[in-house]
Coordinates of C-alpha atoms in Angstrom, one line a residue:
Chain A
X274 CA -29.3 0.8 0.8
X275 CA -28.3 -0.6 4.3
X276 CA -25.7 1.3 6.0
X277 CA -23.9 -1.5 7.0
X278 CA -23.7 -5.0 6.0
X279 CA -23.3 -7.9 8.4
X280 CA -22.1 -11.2 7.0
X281 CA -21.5 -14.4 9.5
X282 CA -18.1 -15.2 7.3
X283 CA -16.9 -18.7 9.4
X284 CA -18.4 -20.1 12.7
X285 CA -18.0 -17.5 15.3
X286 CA -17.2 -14.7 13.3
X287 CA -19.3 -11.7 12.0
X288 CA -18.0 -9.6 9.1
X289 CA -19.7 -6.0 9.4
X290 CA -18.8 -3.5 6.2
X291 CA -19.4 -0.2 6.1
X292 CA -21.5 0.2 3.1
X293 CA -21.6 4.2 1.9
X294 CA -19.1 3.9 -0.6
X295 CA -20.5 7.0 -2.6
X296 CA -19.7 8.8 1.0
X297 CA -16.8 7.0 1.2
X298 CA -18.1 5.4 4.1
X299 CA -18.6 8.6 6.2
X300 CA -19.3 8.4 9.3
X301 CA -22.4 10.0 9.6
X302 CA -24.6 9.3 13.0
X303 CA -27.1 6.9 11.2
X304 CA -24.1 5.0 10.4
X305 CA -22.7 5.1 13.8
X306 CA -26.3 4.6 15.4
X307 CA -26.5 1.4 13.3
X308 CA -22.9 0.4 14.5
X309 CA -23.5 0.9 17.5
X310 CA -26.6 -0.6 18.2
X311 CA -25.2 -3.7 15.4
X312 CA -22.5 -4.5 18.4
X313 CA -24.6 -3.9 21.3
X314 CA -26.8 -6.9 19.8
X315 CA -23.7 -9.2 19.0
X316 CA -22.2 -8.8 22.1
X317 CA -25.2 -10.5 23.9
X318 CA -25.6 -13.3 20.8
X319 CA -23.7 -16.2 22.3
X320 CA -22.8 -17.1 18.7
X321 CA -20.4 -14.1 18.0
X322 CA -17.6 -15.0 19.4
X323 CA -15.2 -12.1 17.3
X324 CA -16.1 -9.4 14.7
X325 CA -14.1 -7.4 11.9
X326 CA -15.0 -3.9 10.9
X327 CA -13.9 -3.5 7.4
X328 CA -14.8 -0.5 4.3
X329 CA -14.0 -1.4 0.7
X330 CA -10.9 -1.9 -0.9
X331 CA -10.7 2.2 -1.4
X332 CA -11.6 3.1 1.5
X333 CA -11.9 2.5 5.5
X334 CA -14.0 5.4 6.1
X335 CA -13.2 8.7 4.9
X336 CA -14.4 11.0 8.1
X337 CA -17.7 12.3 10.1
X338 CA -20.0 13.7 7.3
X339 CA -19.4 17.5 7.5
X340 CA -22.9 18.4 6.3
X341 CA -23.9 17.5 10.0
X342 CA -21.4 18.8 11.9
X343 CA -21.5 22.3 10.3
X344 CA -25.2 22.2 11.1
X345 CA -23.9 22.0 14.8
X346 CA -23.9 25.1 17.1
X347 CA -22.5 25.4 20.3
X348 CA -25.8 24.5 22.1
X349 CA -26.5 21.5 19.7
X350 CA -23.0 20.0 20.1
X351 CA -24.0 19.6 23.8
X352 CA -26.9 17.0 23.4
X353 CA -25.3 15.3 20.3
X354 CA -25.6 12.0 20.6
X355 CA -22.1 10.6 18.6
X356 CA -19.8 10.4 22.3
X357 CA -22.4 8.3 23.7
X358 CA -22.5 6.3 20.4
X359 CA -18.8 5.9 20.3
X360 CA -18.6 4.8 24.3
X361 CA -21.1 2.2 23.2
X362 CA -18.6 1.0 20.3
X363 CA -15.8 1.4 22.9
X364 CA -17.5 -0.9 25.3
X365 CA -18.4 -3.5 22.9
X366 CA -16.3 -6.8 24.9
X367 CA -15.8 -9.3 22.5
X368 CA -12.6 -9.2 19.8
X369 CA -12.8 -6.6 17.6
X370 CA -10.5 -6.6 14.8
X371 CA -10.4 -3.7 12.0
X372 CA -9.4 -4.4 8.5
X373 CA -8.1 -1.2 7.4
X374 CA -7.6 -0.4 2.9
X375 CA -7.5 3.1 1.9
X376 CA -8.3 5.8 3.4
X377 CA -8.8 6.1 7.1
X378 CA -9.3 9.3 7.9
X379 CA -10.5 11.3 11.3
X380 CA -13.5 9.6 12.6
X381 CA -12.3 6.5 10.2
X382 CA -9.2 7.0 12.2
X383 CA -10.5 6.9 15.2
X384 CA -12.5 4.2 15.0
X385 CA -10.4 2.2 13.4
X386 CA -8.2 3.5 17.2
X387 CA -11.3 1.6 18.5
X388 CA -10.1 -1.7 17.3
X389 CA -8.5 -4.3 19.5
X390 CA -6.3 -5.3 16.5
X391 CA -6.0 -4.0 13.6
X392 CA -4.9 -5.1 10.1
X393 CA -4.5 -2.6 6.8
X394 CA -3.6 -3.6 3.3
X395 CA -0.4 -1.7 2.3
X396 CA -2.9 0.8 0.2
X397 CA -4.0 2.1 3.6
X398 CA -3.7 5.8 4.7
X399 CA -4.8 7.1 8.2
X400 CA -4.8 11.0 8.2
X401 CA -6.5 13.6 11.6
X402 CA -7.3 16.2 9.1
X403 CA -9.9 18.0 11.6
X404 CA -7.1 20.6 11.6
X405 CA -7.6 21.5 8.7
X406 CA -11.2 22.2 9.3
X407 CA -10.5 24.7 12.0
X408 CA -11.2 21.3 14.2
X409 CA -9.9 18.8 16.5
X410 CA -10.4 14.8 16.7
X411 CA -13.7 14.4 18.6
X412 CA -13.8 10.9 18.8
X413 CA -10.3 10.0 21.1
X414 CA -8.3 10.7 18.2
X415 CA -5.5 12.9 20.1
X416 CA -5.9 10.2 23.1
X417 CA -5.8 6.8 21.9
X418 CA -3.6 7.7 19.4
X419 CA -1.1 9.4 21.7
X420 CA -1.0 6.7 23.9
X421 CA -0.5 4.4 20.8
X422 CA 2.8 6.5 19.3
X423 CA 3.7 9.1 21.9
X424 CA 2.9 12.5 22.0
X425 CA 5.6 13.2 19.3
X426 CA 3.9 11.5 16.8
X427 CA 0.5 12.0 17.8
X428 CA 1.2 16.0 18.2
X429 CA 2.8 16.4 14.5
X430 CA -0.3 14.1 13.1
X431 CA -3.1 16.2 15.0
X432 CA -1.2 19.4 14.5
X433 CA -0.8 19.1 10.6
X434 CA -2.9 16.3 9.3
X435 CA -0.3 14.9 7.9
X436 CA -1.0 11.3 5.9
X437 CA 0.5 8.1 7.8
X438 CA 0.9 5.3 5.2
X439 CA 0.7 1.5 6.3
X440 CA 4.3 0.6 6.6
X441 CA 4.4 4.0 9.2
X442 CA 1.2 2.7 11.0
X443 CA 2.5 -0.4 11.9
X444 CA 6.1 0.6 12.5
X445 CA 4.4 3.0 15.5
X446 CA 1.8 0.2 16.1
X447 CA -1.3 1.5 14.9
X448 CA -1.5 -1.6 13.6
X449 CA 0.0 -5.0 13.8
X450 CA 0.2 -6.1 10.2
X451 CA 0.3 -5.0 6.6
X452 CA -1.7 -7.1 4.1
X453 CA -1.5 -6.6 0.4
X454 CA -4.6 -4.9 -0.4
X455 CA -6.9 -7.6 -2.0
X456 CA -6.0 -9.7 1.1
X457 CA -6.5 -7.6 4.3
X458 CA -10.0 -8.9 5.3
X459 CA -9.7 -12.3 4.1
X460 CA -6.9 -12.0 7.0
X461 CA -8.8 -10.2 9.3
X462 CA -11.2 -13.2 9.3
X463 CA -8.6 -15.4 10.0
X464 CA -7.5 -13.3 12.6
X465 CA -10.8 -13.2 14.0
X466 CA -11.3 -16.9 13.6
X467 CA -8.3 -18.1 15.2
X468 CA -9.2 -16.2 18.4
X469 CA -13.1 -17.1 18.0
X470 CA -12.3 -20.7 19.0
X471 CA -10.5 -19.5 21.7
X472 CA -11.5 -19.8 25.3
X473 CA -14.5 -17.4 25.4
X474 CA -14.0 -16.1 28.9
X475 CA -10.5 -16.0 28.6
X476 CA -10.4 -13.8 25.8
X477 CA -12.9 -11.3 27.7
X478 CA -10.7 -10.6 30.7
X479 CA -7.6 -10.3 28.2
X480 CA -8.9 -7.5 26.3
X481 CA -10.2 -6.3 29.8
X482 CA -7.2 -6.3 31.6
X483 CA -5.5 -4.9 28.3
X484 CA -7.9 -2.0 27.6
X485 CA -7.4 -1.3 31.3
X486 CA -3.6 -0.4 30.9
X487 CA -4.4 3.4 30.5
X488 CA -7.0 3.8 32.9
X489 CA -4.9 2.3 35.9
X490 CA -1.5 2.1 37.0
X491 CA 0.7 -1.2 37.3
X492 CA 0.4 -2.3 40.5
X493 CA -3.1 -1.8 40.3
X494 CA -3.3 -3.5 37.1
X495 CA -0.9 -6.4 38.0
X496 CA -3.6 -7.0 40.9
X497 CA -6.6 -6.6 38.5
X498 CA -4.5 -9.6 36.2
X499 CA -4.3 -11.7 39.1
X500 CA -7.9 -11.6 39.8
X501 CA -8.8 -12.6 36.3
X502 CA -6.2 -15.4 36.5
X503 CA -7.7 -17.0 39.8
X504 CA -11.6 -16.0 38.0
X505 CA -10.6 -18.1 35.3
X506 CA -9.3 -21.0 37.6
X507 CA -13.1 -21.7 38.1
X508 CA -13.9 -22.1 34.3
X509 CA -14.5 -25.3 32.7
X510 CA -12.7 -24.5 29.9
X511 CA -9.4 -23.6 31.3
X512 CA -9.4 -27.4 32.9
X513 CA -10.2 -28.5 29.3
X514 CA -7.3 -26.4 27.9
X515 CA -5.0 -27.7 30.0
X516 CA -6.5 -31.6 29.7
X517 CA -6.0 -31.0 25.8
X518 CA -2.4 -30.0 26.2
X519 CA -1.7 -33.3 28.0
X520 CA -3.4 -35.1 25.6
X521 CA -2.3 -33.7 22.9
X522 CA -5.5 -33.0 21.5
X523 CA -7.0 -29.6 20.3
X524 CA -9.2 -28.2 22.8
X525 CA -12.8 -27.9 22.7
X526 CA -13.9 -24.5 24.4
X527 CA -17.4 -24.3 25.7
X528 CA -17.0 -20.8 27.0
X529 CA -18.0 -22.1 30.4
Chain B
X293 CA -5.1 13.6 -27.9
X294 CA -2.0 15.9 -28.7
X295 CA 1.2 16.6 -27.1
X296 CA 3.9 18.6 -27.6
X297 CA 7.2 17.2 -25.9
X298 CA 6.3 13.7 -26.4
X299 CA 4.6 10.8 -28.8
X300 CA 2.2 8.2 -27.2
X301 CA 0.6 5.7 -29.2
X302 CA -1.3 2.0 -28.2
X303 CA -1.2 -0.8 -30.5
X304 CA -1.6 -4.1 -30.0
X305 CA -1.9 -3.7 -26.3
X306 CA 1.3 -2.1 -25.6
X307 CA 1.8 1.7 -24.9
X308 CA 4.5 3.3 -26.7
X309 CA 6.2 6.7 -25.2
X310 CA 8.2 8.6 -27.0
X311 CA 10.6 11.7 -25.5
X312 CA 9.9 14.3 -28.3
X313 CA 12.4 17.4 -27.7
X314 CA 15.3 15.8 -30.0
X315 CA 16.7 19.1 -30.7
X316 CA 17.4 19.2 -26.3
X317 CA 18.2 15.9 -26.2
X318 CA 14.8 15.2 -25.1
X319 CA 15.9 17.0 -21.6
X320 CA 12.6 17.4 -19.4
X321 CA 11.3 20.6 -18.7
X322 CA 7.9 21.3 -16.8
X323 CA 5.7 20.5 -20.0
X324 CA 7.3 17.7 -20.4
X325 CA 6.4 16.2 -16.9
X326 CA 3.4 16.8 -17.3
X327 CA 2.9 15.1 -20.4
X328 CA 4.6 12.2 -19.6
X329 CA 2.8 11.8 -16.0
X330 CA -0.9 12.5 -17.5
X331 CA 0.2 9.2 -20.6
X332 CA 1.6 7.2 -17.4
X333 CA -0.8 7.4 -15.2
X334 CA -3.7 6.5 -17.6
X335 CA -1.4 3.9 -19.1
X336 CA -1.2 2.6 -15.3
X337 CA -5.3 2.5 -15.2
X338 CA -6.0 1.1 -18.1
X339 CA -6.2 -2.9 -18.5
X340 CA -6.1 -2.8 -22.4
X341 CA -2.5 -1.8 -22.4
X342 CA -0.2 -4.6 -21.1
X343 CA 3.1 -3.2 -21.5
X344 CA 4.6 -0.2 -21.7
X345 CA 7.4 0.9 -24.4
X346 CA 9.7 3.9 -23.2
X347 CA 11.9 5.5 -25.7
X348 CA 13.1 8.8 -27.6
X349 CA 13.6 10.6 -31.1
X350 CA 16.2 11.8 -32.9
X351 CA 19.9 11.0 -31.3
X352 CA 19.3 11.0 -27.5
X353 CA 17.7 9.3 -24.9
X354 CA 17.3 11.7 -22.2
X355 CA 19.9 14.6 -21.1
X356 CA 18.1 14.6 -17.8
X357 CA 16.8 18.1 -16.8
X358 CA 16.6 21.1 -18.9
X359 CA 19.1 23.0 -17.8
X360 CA 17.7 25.9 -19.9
X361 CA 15.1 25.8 -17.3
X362 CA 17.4 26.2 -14.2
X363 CA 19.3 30.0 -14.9
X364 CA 21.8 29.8 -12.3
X365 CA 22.4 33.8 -11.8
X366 CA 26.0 33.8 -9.7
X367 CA 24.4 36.7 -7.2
X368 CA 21.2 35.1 -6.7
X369 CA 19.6 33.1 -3.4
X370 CA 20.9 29.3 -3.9
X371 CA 18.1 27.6 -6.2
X372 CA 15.7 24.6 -4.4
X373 CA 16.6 21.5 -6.6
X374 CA 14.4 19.8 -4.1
X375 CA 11.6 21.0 -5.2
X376 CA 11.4 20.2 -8.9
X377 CA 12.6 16.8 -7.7
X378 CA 9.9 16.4 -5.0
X379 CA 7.2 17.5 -7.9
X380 CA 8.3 15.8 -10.7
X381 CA 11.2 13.4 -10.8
X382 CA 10.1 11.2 -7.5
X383 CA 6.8 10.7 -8.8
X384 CA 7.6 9.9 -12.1
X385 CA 10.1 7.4 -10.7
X386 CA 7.3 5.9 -8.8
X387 CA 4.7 5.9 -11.6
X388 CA 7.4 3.6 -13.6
X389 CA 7.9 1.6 -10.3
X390 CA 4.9 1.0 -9.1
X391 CA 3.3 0.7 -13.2
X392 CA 1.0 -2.6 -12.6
X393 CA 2.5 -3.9 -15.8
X394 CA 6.1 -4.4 -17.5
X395 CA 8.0 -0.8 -18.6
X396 CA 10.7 -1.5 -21.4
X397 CA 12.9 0.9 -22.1
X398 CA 14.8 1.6 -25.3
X399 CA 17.6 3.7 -24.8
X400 CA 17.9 4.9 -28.2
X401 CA 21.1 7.2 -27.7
X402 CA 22.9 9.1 -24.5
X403 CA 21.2 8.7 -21.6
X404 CA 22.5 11.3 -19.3
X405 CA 21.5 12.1 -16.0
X406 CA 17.4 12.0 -14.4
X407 CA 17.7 10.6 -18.4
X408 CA 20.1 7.6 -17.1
X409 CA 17.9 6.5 -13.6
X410 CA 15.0 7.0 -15.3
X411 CA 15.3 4.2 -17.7
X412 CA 17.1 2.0 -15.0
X413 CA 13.9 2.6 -13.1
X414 CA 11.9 0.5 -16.2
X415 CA 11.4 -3.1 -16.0
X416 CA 13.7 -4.3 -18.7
X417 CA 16.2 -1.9 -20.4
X418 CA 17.1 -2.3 -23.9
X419 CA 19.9 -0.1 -25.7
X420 CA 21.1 0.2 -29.0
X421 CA 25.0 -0.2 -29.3
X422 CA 25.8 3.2 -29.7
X423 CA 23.9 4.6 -26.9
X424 CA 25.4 5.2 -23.7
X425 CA 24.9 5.9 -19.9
X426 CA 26.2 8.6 -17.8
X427 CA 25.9 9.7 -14.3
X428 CA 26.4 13.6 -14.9
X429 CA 25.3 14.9 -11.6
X430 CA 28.9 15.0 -10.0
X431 CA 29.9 17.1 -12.3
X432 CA 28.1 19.8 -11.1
X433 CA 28.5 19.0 -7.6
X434 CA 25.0 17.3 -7.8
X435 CA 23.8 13.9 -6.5
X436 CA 22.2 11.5 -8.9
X437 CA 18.9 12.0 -8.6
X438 CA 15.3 10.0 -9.5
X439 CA 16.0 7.0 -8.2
X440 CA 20.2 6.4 -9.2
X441 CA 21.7 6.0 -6.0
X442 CA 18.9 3.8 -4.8
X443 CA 19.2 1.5 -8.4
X444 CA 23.0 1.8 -9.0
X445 CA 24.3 0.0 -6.0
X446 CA 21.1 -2.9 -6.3
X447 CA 21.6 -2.6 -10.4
X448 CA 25.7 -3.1 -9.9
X449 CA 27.0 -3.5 -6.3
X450 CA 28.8 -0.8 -4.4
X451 CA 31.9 -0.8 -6.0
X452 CA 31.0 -0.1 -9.1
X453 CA 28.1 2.1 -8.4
X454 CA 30.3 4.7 -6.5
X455 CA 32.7 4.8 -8.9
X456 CA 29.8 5.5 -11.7
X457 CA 28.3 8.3 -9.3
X458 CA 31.9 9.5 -8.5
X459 CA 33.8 9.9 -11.5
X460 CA 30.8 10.5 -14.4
X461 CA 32.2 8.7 -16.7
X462 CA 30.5 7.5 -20.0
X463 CA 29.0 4.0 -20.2
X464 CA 29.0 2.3 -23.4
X465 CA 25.6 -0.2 -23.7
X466 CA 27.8 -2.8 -23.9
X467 CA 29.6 -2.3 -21.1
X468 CA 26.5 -1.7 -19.2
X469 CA 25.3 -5.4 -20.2
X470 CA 28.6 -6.4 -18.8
X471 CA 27.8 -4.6 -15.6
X472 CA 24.5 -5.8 -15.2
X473 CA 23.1 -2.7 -15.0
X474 CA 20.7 -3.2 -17.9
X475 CA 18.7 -6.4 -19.9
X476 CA 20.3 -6.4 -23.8
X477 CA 22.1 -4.5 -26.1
X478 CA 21.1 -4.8 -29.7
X479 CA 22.4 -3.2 -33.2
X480 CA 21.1 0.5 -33.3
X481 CA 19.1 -0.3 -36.2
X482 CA 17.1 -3.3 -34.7
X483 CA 16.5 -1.7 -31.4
X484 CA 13.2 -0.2 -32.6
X485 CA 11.7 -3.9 -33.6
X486 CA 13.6 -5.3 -30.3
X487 CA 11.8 -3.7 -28.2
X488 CA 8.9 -4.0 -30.3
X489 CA 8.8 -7.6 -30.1
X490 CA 9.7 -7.7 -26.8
X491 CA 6.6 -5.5 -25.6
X492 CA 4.5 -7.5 -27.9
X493 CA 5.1 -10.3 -26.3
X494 CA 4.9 -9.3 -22.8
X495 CA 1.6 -7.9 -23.8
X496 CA 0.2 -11.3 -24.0
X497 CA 1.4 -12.6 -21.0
X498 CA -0.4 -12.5 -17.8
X499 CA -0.1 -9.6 -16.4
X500 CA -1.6 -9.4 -13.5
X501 CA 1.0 -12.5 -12.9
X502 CA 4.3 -10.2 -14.1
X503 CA 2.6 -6.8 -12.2
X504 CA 3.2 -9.6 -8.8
X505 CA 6.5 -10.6 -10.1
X506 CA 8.0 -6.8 -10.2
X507 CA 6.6 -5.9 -6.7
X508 CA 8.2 -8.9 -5.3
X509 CA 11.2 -8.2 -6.5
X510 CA 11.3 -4.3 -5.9
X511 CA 9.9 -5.5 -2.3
X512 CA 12.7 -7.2 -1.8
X513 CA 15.2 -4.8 -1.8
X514 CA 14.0 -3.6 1.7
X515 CA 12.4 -6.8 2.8
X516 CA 15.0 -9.9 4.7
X517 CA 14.2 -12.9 3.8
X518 CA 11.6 -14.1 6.4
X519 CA 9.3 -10.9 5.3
X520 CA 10.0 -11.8 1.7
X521 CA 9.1 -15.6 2.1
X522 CA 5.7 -14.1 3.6
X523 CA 5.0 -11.9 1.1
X524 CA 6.1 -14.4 -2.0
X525 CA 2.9 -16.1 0.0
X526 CA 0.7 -13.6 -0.2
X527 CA 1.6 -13.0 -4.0
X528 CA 1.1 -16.5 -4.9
X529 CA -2.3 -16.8 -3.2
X530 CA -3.5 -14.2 -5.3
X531 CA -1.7 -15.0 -8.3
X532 CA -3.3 -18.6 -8.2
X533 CA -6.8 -17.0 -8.2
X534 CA -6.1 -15.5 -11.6
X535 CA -8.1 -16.4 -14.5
X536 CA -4.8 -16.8 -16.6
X537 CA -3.1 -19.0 -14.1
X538 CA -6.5 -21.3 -14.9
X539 CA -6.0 -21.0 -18.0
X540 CA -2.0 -21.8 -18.1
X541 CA -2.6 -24.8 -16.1
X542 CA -5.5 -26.1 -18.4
X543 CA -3.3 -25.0 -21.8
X544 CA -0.1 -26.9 -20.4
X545 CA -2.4 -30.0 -19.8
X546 CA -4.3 -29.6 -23.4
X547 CA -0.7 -28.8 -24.6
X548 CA -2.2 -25.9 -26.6
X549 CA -0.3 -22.6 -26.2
X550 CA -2.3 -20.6 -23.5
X551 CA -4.3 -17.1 -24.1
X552 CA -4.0 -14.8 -21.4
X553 CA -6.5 -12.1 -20.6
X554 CA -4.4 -10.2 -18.0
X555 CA -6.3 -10.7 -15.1

């Protein structure tokens, strides 16, 4: 059975679902191999214009798979091959939009902290429970999620693996809405949708310039912004935007 | 299979508890919890019950906790009420809750105590005349627990919920009707086919339909309107994928009475 499955749902938009349910969608490295190399492909396909990561209705993704890592010595954790898989998911540049039900926890987690936007049904649990496991998060888990909630939040989570629940996730902004269950990824592909027929080069130097925010600091950001805004001067698609609003028409994006 | 602190049967779709300590008042002790969360929570699973039917032998409802089971010894450490509460009580409160199907309750006798908030934590509550409500806990310097002080003021309003959580008094089930703080009150000898009738026909309702109806409404007790509007959305949308809102639709326009499945 194919780890993932990759559905075009509506124009524009590719639905990929992690497909291990009898793993409970564990992360294991073929999985994240296939994910990785998956988004490598659609970010150069000029007819994927957003995606949504989903699991099933019980479960995101339950974790790495542990029969791997405790196969992993010292030596062997050097030349594992997951933090180059994960930088790959990390620089995927189009929209990526997770659709979070049940459990999402550790390297679910953290990818789901991978997502641009993301969206859980109010079934949904996120949980760091590498503590527990003598561990810590390996995949940004203490980082993107500290610089999500503070270093309160983030501390208590990492430090006791303690189990977030929807309503907490998006109260701290893990996420930025709450779905009932049955609905989260027909949402998600809304979501997706609506920004899909979007301006396609606009939308790439927003989530630039907003992934950016914790790698440099505001002035140097605020002159990174301004670039993009004069970059996009030259597109074809902002003069359409703009000739659309005047004639109050809906704009036809060419991402040129 | 068998228990010994309570009855559960199925027949004709609905689920009927029964509290089985008459000689305690049917008062919970740890058995007890157990029993009643293991029926529950397969009750909550399984799509060939539709509604569930709590209620109690002999003369009581409920007398709350056991008291038997908490020897207060005047030299010892302070007990942890907050444990038995955080194992026991708050989930059974949320197993009634958040039960994807209607829970009646006939309140057979006194209700006193966890006996009280539990059955104003059901769906619909149905008493017999004679049996009454009280909030106990102040008596003992205790707060009303599984779920009262949340209910009370949303069954009641303020005014009358802090002067039920105050002053302990007994509430007659008539009285209680008048207050709004529960469905019907019947003659004690018809409460048993009240309820009956009442589960039986819930049961053939759609359920998926009514399990929508009672997380709307328990959602909004936190939500303001705006969030509620959205979610009475989200409901409907899946409501109207149901096979039994087909099926409504097409027996209204046959004018036929409808059969729902429950899904």
């Amino acid at each position: 059975m194919a780890l993932l499955k990759s559905t075009v749902v509506k124009s524009g938009v590719m639905l990929i679902e992690l497909n291990r349910p009898e793993k409970r969608n564990a992360l294991n490295n073929a999985t994240l191999i296939e994910l990785s190399e998956l988004l490598q492909k659609l970010d150069i396909d000029p007819h994927v214009r957003s995606v949504v990561i989903t699991g099933n209705l019980q479960c995101f993704a339950a974790g790495a798979d542990l029969n791997e890592l405790a196969a992993l010595d010292v030596v062997s954790i050097q030349q594992d091959p997951r933090p180059k898989l994960w930088k790959k998911i990390d620089e995927f540049s189009k929209p990526l939009i997770m659709a979070v039900n049940g459990f999402a926890f550790g390297a679910g987690f953290e990818l789901a902290l991978h997502g641009d936007i993301v969206l859980t049904g109010e079934n949904a649990q996120f949980a760091l429970p590498e503590i527990g496991l003598g561990m810590l998060p390996g995949a940004g888990g203490t980082q993107r999620l500290a610089r999500l909630v503070g270093q309160q939040l983030a501390m208590r989570w990492a430090m006791t693996g303690e189990r977030v629940t929807a309503q907490t996730a998006l109260q701290y902004g893990i996420s930025s809405q709450v779905c009932p269950t049955a609905l989260t990824v027909e949402y998600a592909i809304e979501l997706a949708e609506k920004i899909a027929r979007q301006a396609p080069l606009a939308i790439a130097v927003i989530k630039q310039s907003l992934k950016s925010i914790h790698e440099v600091t505001l002035s140097q950001g605020l002159k990174q912004e301004r670039q993009h805004f004069v970059w996009l001067a030259a597109t074809q698609d902002r003069q359409e935007g703009i000739k659309a609003f005047f004639e109050k028409r809906q704009p036809e994006f060419r991402g040129v | 299979m068998d228990y010994q602190t309570i009855i559960a049967e199925e027949k004709n779709a609905v689920g009927y508890l029964t509290f089985n300590r008459p000689k305690q008042l049917n008062s919970f002790n740890e058995m007890m919890h157990k029993e009643v969360s293991s029926v529950l929570k397969t009750w909550a699973k399984d799509s060939n019950i539709r509604t569930v039917v709590i209620s109690a032998e002999g003369r009581g409802f409920c007398a709350g906790q056991d008291l038997g089971d908490r020897v207060v010894d005047p030299h010892a450490d302070a007990p942890d009420l907050g444990l038995s509460i955080e194992t026991y009580y708050n989930p059974l409160i949320k197993l009634i809750t958040e039960m994807p199907k209607p829970v009646i309750c006939a309140v057979n006798g006194v209700a006193a105590g966890a006996g009280a908030n539990i059955a104003l934590a059901c769906d619909i509550v149905i008493a017999a005349k004679s049996a009454s409500f009280i909030q106990a806990f102040c008596r003992l310097g205790l707060v009303p627990d599984s779920g009262g002080t949340w209910f009370l003021p949303r069954l009641v309003g303020r005014a009358q919920a802090m002067g039920l959580a105050m002053l302990g008094d007994k509430i007659a089930a008539e009285q209680a009707v008048e207050l709004g703080m529960i469905w019907q009150c019947v003659e004690d000898d018809q409460l048993k086919a009240e309820a009956e009738k009442m589960a039986e026909h819930l049961a053939k309702q759609p359920t998926f339909g009514l399990s929508l109806i009672k997380k709307a409404i328990h959602a909004a007790a936190d939500n303001n309107l705006d969030d509620q509007l959205i979610l009475e959305r989200d409901l409907q949308r899946l409501a109207g994928r149901s096979s039994d809102y087909k099926e409504g639709v097409q027996a209204f326009m046959q004018k036929r009475t409808p059969e729902f499945k429950g899904c």
